[in-house]
Short mmCIF file of C-alpha atoms and ligand atoms in Angstrom, two decimals:
data_model
loop_
_atom_site.label_atom_id
_atom_site.label_comp_id
_atom_site.label_asym_id
_atom_site.label_seq_id
_atom_site.Cartn_x
_atom_site.Cartn_y
_atom_site.Cartn_z
CA UNK A 1 11.52 -206.30 -91.12
CA UNK A 2 12.55 -203.79 -93.81
CA UNK A 3 9.59 -201.93 -95.32
CA UNK A 4 9.78 -202.93 -98.96
CA UNK A 5 6.57 -201.18 -100.04
CA UNK A 6 8.35 -197.85 -100.47
CA UNK A 7 11.71 -199.35 -101.43
CA UNK A 8 13.26 -198.75 -98.01
CA UNK A 9 11.95 -195.16 -97.72
CA UNK A 10 9.98 -194.30 -94.62
CA UNK A 11 6.46 -192.99 -95.27
CA UNK A 12 7.70 -189.59 -94.08
CA UNK A 13 10.53 -189.60 -96.64
CA UNK A 14 8.17 -190.74 -99.39
CA UNK A 15 5.65 -188.00 -98.56
CA UNK A 16 8.37 -185.37 -98.38
CA UNK A 17 10.23 -186.27 -101.58
CA UNK A 18 7.78 -188.02 -103.95
CA UNK A 19 4.10 -187.69 -103.03
CA UNK A 20 2.45 -185.31 -105.54
CA UNK A 21 5.93 -184.37 -106.75
CA UNK A 22 7.63 -187.03 -108.86
CA UNK A 23 7.36 -190.65 -109.98
CA UNK A 24 9.02 -193.45 -108.05
CA UNK A 25 9.78 -196.94 -109.29
CA UNK A 26 10.02 -199.52 -106.52
CA UNK A 27 11.37 -202.90 -107.51
CA UNK A 28 9.86 -205.71 -105.42
CA UNK A 29 7.64 -203.38 -103.40
CA UNK A 30 5.52 -206.42 -102.54
CA UNK A 31 7.91 -209.38 -102.77
CA UNK A 32 6.25 -212.58 -103.90
CA UNK A 33 3.13 -210.71 -105.12
CA UNK A 34 1.52 -212.68 -107.93
CA UNK A 35 -1.87 -210.99 -107.84
CA UNK A 36 -5.11 -211.63 -106.02
CA UNK A 37 -7.28 -213.04 -108.79
CA UNK A 38 -6.85 -214.49 -112.26
CA UNK A 39 -8.07 -213.10 -115.61
CA UNK A 40 -11.26 -215.17 -115.63
CA UNK A 41 -12.19 -214.13 -112.07
CA UNK A 42 -11.67 -210.50 -113.13
CA UNK A 43 -13.90 -210.96 -116.17
CA UNK A 44 -16.52 -212.58 -113.92
CA UNK A 45 -16.37 -209.49 -111.70
CA UNK A 46 -16.69 -207.22 -114.76
CA UNK A 47 -19.95 -209.03 -115.61
CA UNK A 48 -21.58 -208.34 -112.22
CA UNK A 49 -24.28 -205.69 -112.23
CA UNK A 50 -22.86 -203.91 -109.16
CA UNK A 51 -19.43 -203.33 -110.71
CA UNK A 52 -18.01 -200.52 -112.83
CA UNK A 53 -15.84 -201.91 -115.61
CA UNK A 54 -14.44 -200.85 -118.97
CA UNK A 55 -13.29 -202.72 -122.02
CA UNK A 56 -10.75 -200.93 -124.19
CA UNK A 57 -9.93 -202.38 -127.60
CA UNK A 58 -7.51 -201.35 -130.27
CA UNK A 59 -8.08 -202.81 -133.73
CA UNK A 60 -5.52 -201.74 -136.27
CA UNK A 61 -4.88 -198.50 -134.39
CA UNK A 62 -8.57 -197.67 -133.82
CA UNK A 63 -9.42 -197.25 -130.16
CA UNK A 64 -12.84 -198.23 -128.78
CA UNK A 65 -14.23 -198.03 -125.25
CA UNK A 66 -17.18 -199.85 -123.70
CA UNK A 67 -18.56 -199.54 -120.19
CA UNK A 68 -20.54 -202.08 -118.15
CA UNK A 69 -22.93 -203.93 -118.30
CA UNK A 70 -21.02 -206.88 -119.74
CA UNK A 71 -21.92 -210.47 -120.59
CA UNK A 72 -19.29 -213.24 -120.51
CA UNK A 73 -19.61 -213.55 -124.34
CA UNK A 74 -18.34 -209.95 -124.69
CA UNK A 75 -14.88 -211.28 -123.88
CA UNK A 76 -14.94 -214.25 -126.26
CA UNK A 77 -12.48 -214.19 -129.16
CA UNK A 78 -11.33 -210.61 -128.49
CA UNK A 79 -7.65 -211.39 -129.12
CA UNK A 80 -8.45 -212.47 -132.70
CA UNK A 81 -9.70 -208.96 -133.45
CA UNK A 82 -6.84 -206.96 -131.97
CA UNK A 83 -5.43 -205.74 -128.69
CA UNK A 84 -7.64 -205.31 -125.66
CA UNK A 85 -7.75 -204.68 -121.95
CA UNK A 86 -10.44 -204.93 -119.30
CA UNK A 87 -10.38 -202.62 -116.28
CA UNK A 88 -12.47 -203.25 -113.17
CA UNK A 89 -13.01 -200.59 -110.49
CA UNK A 90 -13.56 -201.19 -106.78
CA UNK A 91 -12.08 -204.70 -106.60
CA UNK A 92 -11.51 -203.99 -102.89
CA UNK A 93 -15.30 -204.10 -102.45
CA UNK A 94 -15.32 -207.77 -103.36
CA UNK A 95 -12.05 -209.31 -102.17
CA UNK A 96 -10.94 -209.11 -98.52
CA UNK A 97 -7.31 -209.54 -99.67
CA UNK A 98 -7.73 -206.47 -101.88
CA UNK A 99 -8.86 -204.40 -98.89
CA UNK A 100 -5.83 -205.74 -96.99
CA UNK A 101 -3.60 -204.69 -99.89
CA UNK A 102 -5.05 -201.17 -99.84
CA UNK A 103 -4.50 -201.00 -96.08
CA UNK A 104 -0.76 -201.15 -96.71
CA UNK A 105 -1.18 -197.63 -98.08
CA UNK A 106 -2.52 -196.33 -94.78
CA UNK A 107 0.21 -193.69 -94.71
CA UNK A 108 -2.13 -191.71 -96.99
CA UNK A 109 -5.37 -190.47 -95.34
CA UNK A 110 -8.45 -192.56 -96.12
CA UNK A 111 -10.21 -189.38 -97.26
CA UNK A 112 -7.89 -189.39 -100.30
CA UNK A 113 -8.45 -193.03 -101.24
CA UNK A 114 -10.57 -193.91 -104.23
CA UNK A 115 -10.31 -197.63 -104.82
CA UNK A 116 -8.34 -200.55 -106.21
CA UNK A 117 -8.73 -200.95 -109.95
CA UNK A 118 -7.44 -204.14 -111.56
CA UNK A 119 -6.73 -204.54 -115.25
CA UNK A 120 -6.06 -207.55 -117.39
CA UNK A 121 -4.57 -207.42 -120.88
CA UNK A 122 -3.07 -210.07 -123.14
CA UNK A 123 0.21 -209.19 -124.87
CA UNK A 124 0.18 -205.75 -126.48
CA UNK A 125 -2.92 -204.50 -124.61
CA UNK A 126 -3.15 -201.15 -122.84
CA UNK A 127 -5.20 -197.97 -122.69
CA UNK A 128 -2.76 -195.77 -124.60
CA UNK A 129 -0.66 -192.82 -123.44
CA UNK A 130 -2.66 -190.57 -121.12
CA UNK A 131 -2.56 -188.78 -117.78
CA UNK A 132 -4.87 -189.01 -114.78
CA UNK A 133 -5.99 -186.40 -112.26
CA UNK A 134 -5.02 -188.98 -109.65
CA UNK A 135 -2.18 -190.17 -107.51
CA UNK A 136 -1.72 -193.81 -108.32
CA UNK A 137 0.42 -196.73 -107.23
CA UNK A 138 0.63 -199.21 -110.14
CA UNK A 139 1.48 -202.58 -108.65
CA UNK A 140 2.32 -205.33 -111.09
CA UNK A 141 0.54 -208.63 -110.49
CA UNK A 142 0.70 -211.52 -112.92
CA UNK A 143 2.90 -210.99 -115.99
CA UNK A 144 4.90 -208.00 -117.12
CA UNK A 145 4.04 -204.47 -118.18
CA UNK A 146 6.21 -201.92 -119.89
CA UNK A 147 5.59 -198.50 -118.38
CA UNK A 148 6.65 -195.43 -120.28
CA UNK A 149 6.35 -192.06 -118.56
CA UNK A 150 6.83 -188.41 -119.37
CA UNK A 151 6.70 -185.22 -117.35
CA UNK A 152 5.81 -183.28 -120.54
CA UNK A 153 3.68 -180.16 -120.13
CA UNK A 154 1.81 -180.70 -123.43
CA UNK A 155 -1.38 -182.51 -122.45
CA UNK A 156 -3.25 -182.11 -125.74
CA UNK A 157 -5.50 -185.09 -126.37
CA UNK A 158 -6.38 -186.77 -129.68
CA UNK A 159 -9.61 -185.12 -130.72
CA UNK A 160 -12.62 -187.34 -131.18
CA UNK A 161 -10.97 -190.44 -129.66
CA UNK A 162 -13.35 -192.38 -127.38
CA UNK A 163 -10.80 -192.28 -124.58
CA UNK A 164 -8.33 -189.70 -123.43
CA UNK A 165 -5.17 -190.35 -125.44
CA UNK A 166 -2.26 -187.91 -125.64
CA UNK A 167 -1.66 -186.58 -129.13
CA UNK A 168 2.06 -186.26 -128.74
CA UNK A 169 3.51 -188.55 -126.07
CA UNK A 170 7.26 -188.17 -125.65
CA UNK A 171 8.70 -191.02 -123.61
CA UNK A 172 11.30 -189.87 -121.08
CA UNK A 173 11.75 -193.04 -119.03
CA UNK A 174 10.60 -196.60 -119.36
CA UNK A 175 10.80 -199.82 -117.37
CA UNK A 176 9.39 -203.31 -117.57
CA UNK A 177 7.68 -204.16 -114.29
CA UNK A 178 7.66 -207.70 -112.95
CA UNK A 179 5.24 -209.18 -110.43
CA UNK A 180 5.65 -207.27 -107.14
CA UNK A 181 7.23 -204.17 -108.73
CA UNK A 182 5.37 -200.89 -108.30
CA UNK A 183 5.38 -197.46 -109.92
CA UNK A 184 4.05 -194.39 -108.11
CA UNK A 185 2.79 -191.60 -110.37
CA UNK A 186 1.67 -188.16 -109.21
CA UNK A 187 -1.35 -186.54 -110.93
CA UNK A 188 -0.86 -185.36 -114.52
CA UNK A 189 2.28 -187.41 -115.09
CA UNK A 190 1.82 -188.83 -118.60
CA UNK A 191 2.08 -192.63 -118.80
CA UNK A 192 1.56 -195.56 -121.11
CA UNK A 193 1.39 -199.17 -119.98
CA UNK A 194 1.83 -201.94 -122.53
CA UNK A 195 1.30 -205.58 -121.62
CA UNK A 196 4.46 -207.57 -122.44
CA UNK A 197 2.57 -210.84 -121.95
CA UNK A 198 -0.60 -211.90 -120.10
CA UNK A 199 -0.60 -209.01 -117.67
CA UNK A 200 -2.55 -207.86 -114.62
CA UNK A 201 -1.97 -204.49 -112.98
CA UNK A 202 -3.33 -203.30 -109.62
CA UNK A 203 -3.92 -199.54 -109.43
CA UNK A 204 -4.32 -198.13 -105.96
CA UNK A 205 -5.84 -194.74 -106.77
CA UNK A 206 -6.13 -191.58 -104.67
CA UNK A 207 -8.61 -188.93 -105.71
CA UNK A 208 -7.83 -185.27 -106.13
CA UNK A 209 -11.30 -183.72 -106.40
CA UNK A 210 -11.78 -180.59 -108.49
CA UNK A 211 -12.51 -177.53 -106.36
CA UNK A 212 -15.48 -176.89 -108.66
CA UNK A 213 -16.95 -180.29 -107.75
CA UNK A 214 -16.34 -179.74 -104.02
CA UNK A 215 -17.86 -176.26 -104.10
CA UNK A 216 -20.94 -177.42 -106.02
CA UNK A 217 -21.45 -180.34 -103.66
CA UNK A 218 -20.90 -178.09 -100.64
CA UNK A 219 -23.76 -175.90 -101.86
CA UNK A 220 -25.95 -179.00 -102.17
CA UNK A 221 -24.99 -179.94 -98.60
CA UNK A 222 -25.67 -176.41 -97.38
CA UNK A 223 -29.11 -176.09 -98.95
CA UNK A 224 -30.60 -178.51 -96.41
CA UNK A 225 -28.99 -176.69 -93.52
CA UNK A 226 -29.44 -172.96 -94.05
CA UNK A 227 -32.20 -171.12 -92.27
CA UNK A 228 -32.81 -167.49 -93.18
CA UNK A 229 -35.75 -165.86 -91.37
CA UNK A 230 -38.25 -163.41 -92.85
CA UNK A 231 -39.79 -162.65 -96.23
CA UNK A 232 -39.23 -159.93 -98.75
CA UNK A 233 -41.04 -156.72 -97.79
CA UNK A 234 -41.27 -153.30 -99.41
CA UNK A 235 -43.60 -151.04 -97.45
CA UNK A 236 -41.50 -148.07 -98.65
CA UNK A 237 -41.92 -148.94 -102.34
CA UNK A 238 -41.77 -145.89 -104.58
CA UNK A 239 -43.03 -145.68 -108.15
CA UNK A 240 -40.59 -147.07 -110.76
CA UNK A 241 -40.42 -145.58 -114.23
CA UNK A 242 -39.83 -149.04 -115.80
CA UNK A 243 -41.83 -151.76 -114.04
CA UNK A 244 -39.74 -154.45 -115.77
CA UNK A 245 -36.54 -153.29 -114.09
CA UNK A 246 -35.15 -154.90 -110.93
CA UNK A 247 -34.70 -151.87 -108.75
CA UNK A 248 -31.75 -151.06 -106.46
CA UNK A 249 -33.85 -151.36 -103.28
CA UNK A 250 -34.82 -154.92 -104.16
CA UNK A 251 -31.22 -155.80 -105.03
CA UNK A 252 -29.96 -154.45 -101.75
CA UNK A 253 -32.59 -156.20 -99.65
CA UNK A 254 -32.09 -159.60 -101.30
CA UNK A 255 -28.31 -159.16 -101.27
CA UNK A 256 -28.40 -158.62 -97.50
CA UNK A 257 -30.57 -161.71 -97.01
CA UNK A 258 -28.23 -163.88 -99.09
CA UNK A 259 -25.23 -162.60 -97.19
CA UNK A 260 -26.81 -164.17 -94.10
CA UNK A 261 -25.87 -167.60 -95.50
CA UNK A 262 -22.99 -168.54 -93.22
CA UNK A 263 -20.86 -171.60 -92.65
CA UNK A 264 -17.91 -172.48 -90.51
CA UNK A 265 -15.12 -175.08 -90.39
CA UNK A 266 -17.44 -177.56 -88.77
CA UNK A 267 -19.80 -177.35 -91.76
CA UNK A 268 -16.85 -177.90 -94.10
CA UNK A 269 -15.69 -180.91 -92.05
CA UNK A 270 -19.20 -182.33 -91.93
CA UNK A 271 -19.63 -181.85 -95.64
CA UNK A 272 -16.29 -183.50 -96.39
CA UNK A 273 -17.03 -186.43 -94.09
CA UNK A 274 -20.43 -187.06 -95.64
CA UNK A 275 -19.37 -186.43 -99.23
CA UNK A 276 -16.14 -188.42 -99.20
CA UNK A 277 -17.64 -191.39 -97.36
CA UNK A 278 -20.68 -191.48 -99.66
CA UNK A 279 -20.73 -194.76 -101.61
CA UNK A 280 -20.75 -194.52 -105.41
CA UNK A 281 -24.29 -194.79 -106.84
CA UNK A 282 -23.98 -198.45 -107.90
CA UNK A 283 -23.01 -199.60 -104.38
CA UNK A 284 -25.65 -201.31 -102.23
CA UNK A 285 -25.39 -202.89 -98.82
CA UNK A 286 -27.01 -206.19 -97.88
CA UNK A 287 -28.76 -205.98 -94.54
CA UNK A 288 -28.43 -209.29 -92.62
CA UNK A 289 -31.24 -211.65 -93.67
CA UNK A 290 -31.82 -212.84 -90.09
CA UNK A 291 -30.26 -210.19 -87.87
CA UNK A 292 -29.06 -211.05 -84.38
CA UNK A 293 -30.90 -209.43 -81.50
CA UNK A 294 -29.10 -206.45 -79.92
CA UNK A 295 -28.01 -208.64 -76.98
CA UNK A 296 -26.68 -211.46 -79.20
CA UNK A 297 -24.92 -208.93 -81.38
CA UNK A 298 -23.21 -207.35 -78.34
CA UNK A 299 -22.07 -210.82 -77.20
CA UNK A 300 -20.70 -211.62 -80.67
CA UNK A 301 -18.85 -208.29 -80.82
CA UNK A 302 -17.26 -208.89 -77.42
CA UNK A 303 -16.24 -212.40 -78.44
CA UNK A 304 -15.08 -211.86 -82.04
CA UNK A 305 -14.68 -208.13 -82.53
CA UNK A 306 -16.27 -206.39 -85.48
CA UNK A 307 -15.24 -205.81 -89.11
CA UNK A 308 -16.45 -203.25 -91.64
CA UNK A 309 -18.15 -204.53 -94.77
CA UNK A 310 -15.74 -204.32 -97.72
CA UNK A 311 -17.89 -201.61 -99.32
CA UNK A 312 -18.12 -199.43 -96.20
CA UNK A 313 -16.29 -196.11 -96.15
CA UNK A 314 -15.72 -194.62 -92.72
CA UNK A 315 -14.06 -191.33 -91.81
CA UNK A 316 -14.00 -189.21 -88.69
CA UNK A 317 -13.37 -185.68 -87.47
CA UNK A 318 -13.82 -183.77 -84.21
CA UNK A 319 -16.41 -185.84 -82.41
CA UNK A 320 -18.20 -187.13 -85.49
CA UNK A 321 -18.06 -190.45 -87.29
CA UNK A 322 -18.96 -190.52 -90.97
CA UNK A 323 -20.07 -193.80 -92.41
CA UNK A 324 -21.32 -194.28 -95.96
CA UNK A 325 -22.49 -190.69 -96.24
CA UNK A 326 -24.07 -190.34 -92.76
CA UNK A 327 -22.74 -188.28 -89.86
CA UNK A 328 -22.97 -189.43 -86.21
CA UNK A 329 -21.74 -187.05 -83.53
CA UNK A 330 -20.79 -189.00 -80.39
CA UNK A 331 -19.26 -188.59 -76.92
CA UNK A 332 -15.45 -188.56 -76.63
CA UNK A 333 -15.09 -192.13 -75.29
CA UNK A 334 -17.24 -193.54 -78.11
CA UNK A 335 -15.36 -191.46 -80.65
CA UNK A 336 -11.99 -192.84 -79.56
CA UNK A 337 -13.00 -196.47 -79.92
CA UNK A 338 -14.99 -195.98 -83.14
CA UNK A 339 -12.05 -194.10 -84.65
CA UNK A 340 -10.07 -197.33 -84.12
CA UNK A 341 -12.67 -199.07 -86.24
CA UNK A 342 -12.40 -196.38 -88.93
CA UNK A 343 -8.59 -196.57 -88.90
CA UNK A 344 -8.17 -200.34 -89.01
CA UNK A 345 -11.58 -201.37 -90.47
CA UNK A 346 -11.94 -203.74 -87.49
CA UNK A 347 -12.24 -203.66 -83.73
CA UNK A 348 -10.62 -206.30 -81.60
CA UNK A 349 -12.64 -208.72 -79.46
CA UNK A 350 -13.12 -207.43 -75.92
CA UNK A 351 -12.88 -203.72 -76.89
CA UNK A 352 -14.34 -201.43 -74.22
CA UNK A 353 -17.53 -200.11 -75.81
CA UNK A 354 -19.95 -197.58 -74.29
CA UNK A 355 -23.68 -198.21 -74.68
CA UNK A 356 -23.67 -195.40 -77.24
CA UNK A 357 -20.90 -197.04 -79.30
CA UNK A 358 -22.52 -200.48 -79.10
CA UNK A 359 -25.89 -198.96 -80.09
CA UNK A 360 -24.32 -197.38 -83.16
CA UNK A 361 -22.52 -200.58 -84.10
CA UNK A 362 -25.81 -202.42 -83.87
CA UNK A 363 -27.62 -199.96 -86.13
CA UNK A 364 -24.74 -200.09 -88.65
CA UNK A 365 -24.90 -203.89 -88.47
CA UNK A 366 -28.62 -203.75 -89.29
CA UNK A 367 -27.79 -201.57 -92.31
CA UNK A 368 -25.21 -204.13 -93.50
CA UNK A 369 -22.30 -201.72 -92.92
CA UNK A 370 -20.39 -204.09 -90.60
CA UNK A 371 -20.64 -207.48 -88.91
CA UNK A 372 -19.12 -209.45 -86.04
CA UNK A 373 -15.67 -210.59 -87.17
CA UNK A 374 -16.28 -214.32 -87.24
CA UNK A 375 -14.07 -214.88 -90.28
CA UNK A 376 -11.05 -217.05 -89.43
CA UNK A 377 -7.99 -214.92 -89.74
CA UNK A 378 -4.37 -215.76 -90.43
CA UNK A 379 -2.07 -214.18 -87.87
C1 SIN B 1 -3.95 -200.29 -116.77
O1 SIN B 1 -3.92 -200.91 -115.69
O2 SIN B 1 -3.90 -200.89 -117.85
C2 SIN B 1 -4.05 -198.82 -116.85
C3 SIN B 1 -3.79 -198.11 -115.61
C4 SIN B 1 -3.51 -196.64 -115.89
O3 SIN B 1 -2.83 -196.31 -116.82
O4 SIN B 1 -3.98 -195.77 -115.15
CO1 CO B 2 -3.56 -194.01 -115.99
#
C-alpha cells in the first residue's frame, strides 16, 4: 500500500529534504481522517484537572488567553462574544487512537516527541500569526482550516499581547486544508491558522529543547551524582593585608576541586533518558487497585502480551531502559526485548522474557506504567 502520510515520500526522503528545513503540504495524508473526538469531548477533556488546556479569544481584535482549570460553563455562549479556540495538550494520554495516530510518526525518534495537541474553533477562530520552537505536523480533522505561512526572518512580536503574535506577518503561501490533509512546519516558520468553519486540528509536536534548559537540567542531574573527596585546607596560610579579599591560594585550591567534576557520554545519555522520559508535572499514574500476584501477572503477560499506559514515556540507550524519569540498567537479553516494548508500546503474547525482564514489567505494572494487553484489538 502506498504510504500516504508523507505524500508518497519515503521517510528517508522526507528527513533529507524537509525535516527541519522547509514546510510540506500533504493532501490526504490520512485518507478518510475525520478526527478522533468531537468538540464537546474536547471541551470535556479541557475541564479535567489532569489536563493542560488553553482558551484563546479574540473580541473585536483584542486577544485574551486563559489556561486551565476550566469549568464547562467557561465555554457557554463564547461565540456570541467573538472568535475563540480551545487547545488541549496531551490528548494521546487519554485516547488510545491518539497514541496510535502518533505512532504513525515513528520515523522520528521518540526522544523528540512532545505530544498530540488538539484544537477546536468555530468559524473565524485561531491563535493568530506566530511561530513555534517546534517541529509540527498539523493534521486537519473535522472541518476546514486556512493555513497561511511565511519564512520571514522578522519575528518581532506584538508587545504586551497575552500571547505571542507576530507584529508584521507577511503571508507567502496559503492553503485551505480539508479533513485528512496535513501541513508539516519546521521550527520558526511563521504560520496562521484560521477556522473556515467548525474546525478541529491535530498537532503532532516535536520538541527542540533550548541548550540552556538542557544544560541547567544536566547540572541538576549531576548534583546527585558527583563525589569530590576532601575539604578545604590551608596549613600554609600567610597573612593577608585585606582580610575581606578572596586570596589567590583559595581561588586556586577551590578551582582545582571544581575541575574534578567530570562526566562522560554515559552520564549525558542517562540524563537525556531520565529527563526526556520524565512525565510533565500534572501527570499521575494510577496503580492497579487490586494488583495481580507476580505469578498471575506473568501468566497474563504470556497470554495477552503487555501494553504501556497511554501516559508512559519509555526510551532506551546502551543497556538502560528509561521509563517515566527512572533508569534501569539491564542485561543484554532483557534490553533487547524491553526495547521492543519501548519501540512499539506493546509486547506480543508469548514473548521470551528473562526473569529480570518479567520482574521489571511487574514492578512497572505495580506503578501503573503498563498492564497486560487484554484490550480487544482490531487487526
Ligand atoms: C491550532 O490548532 O489552532 C493552532 C496550532 C498552531 O498554530 O500551532
Ligand atoms: Co503554532
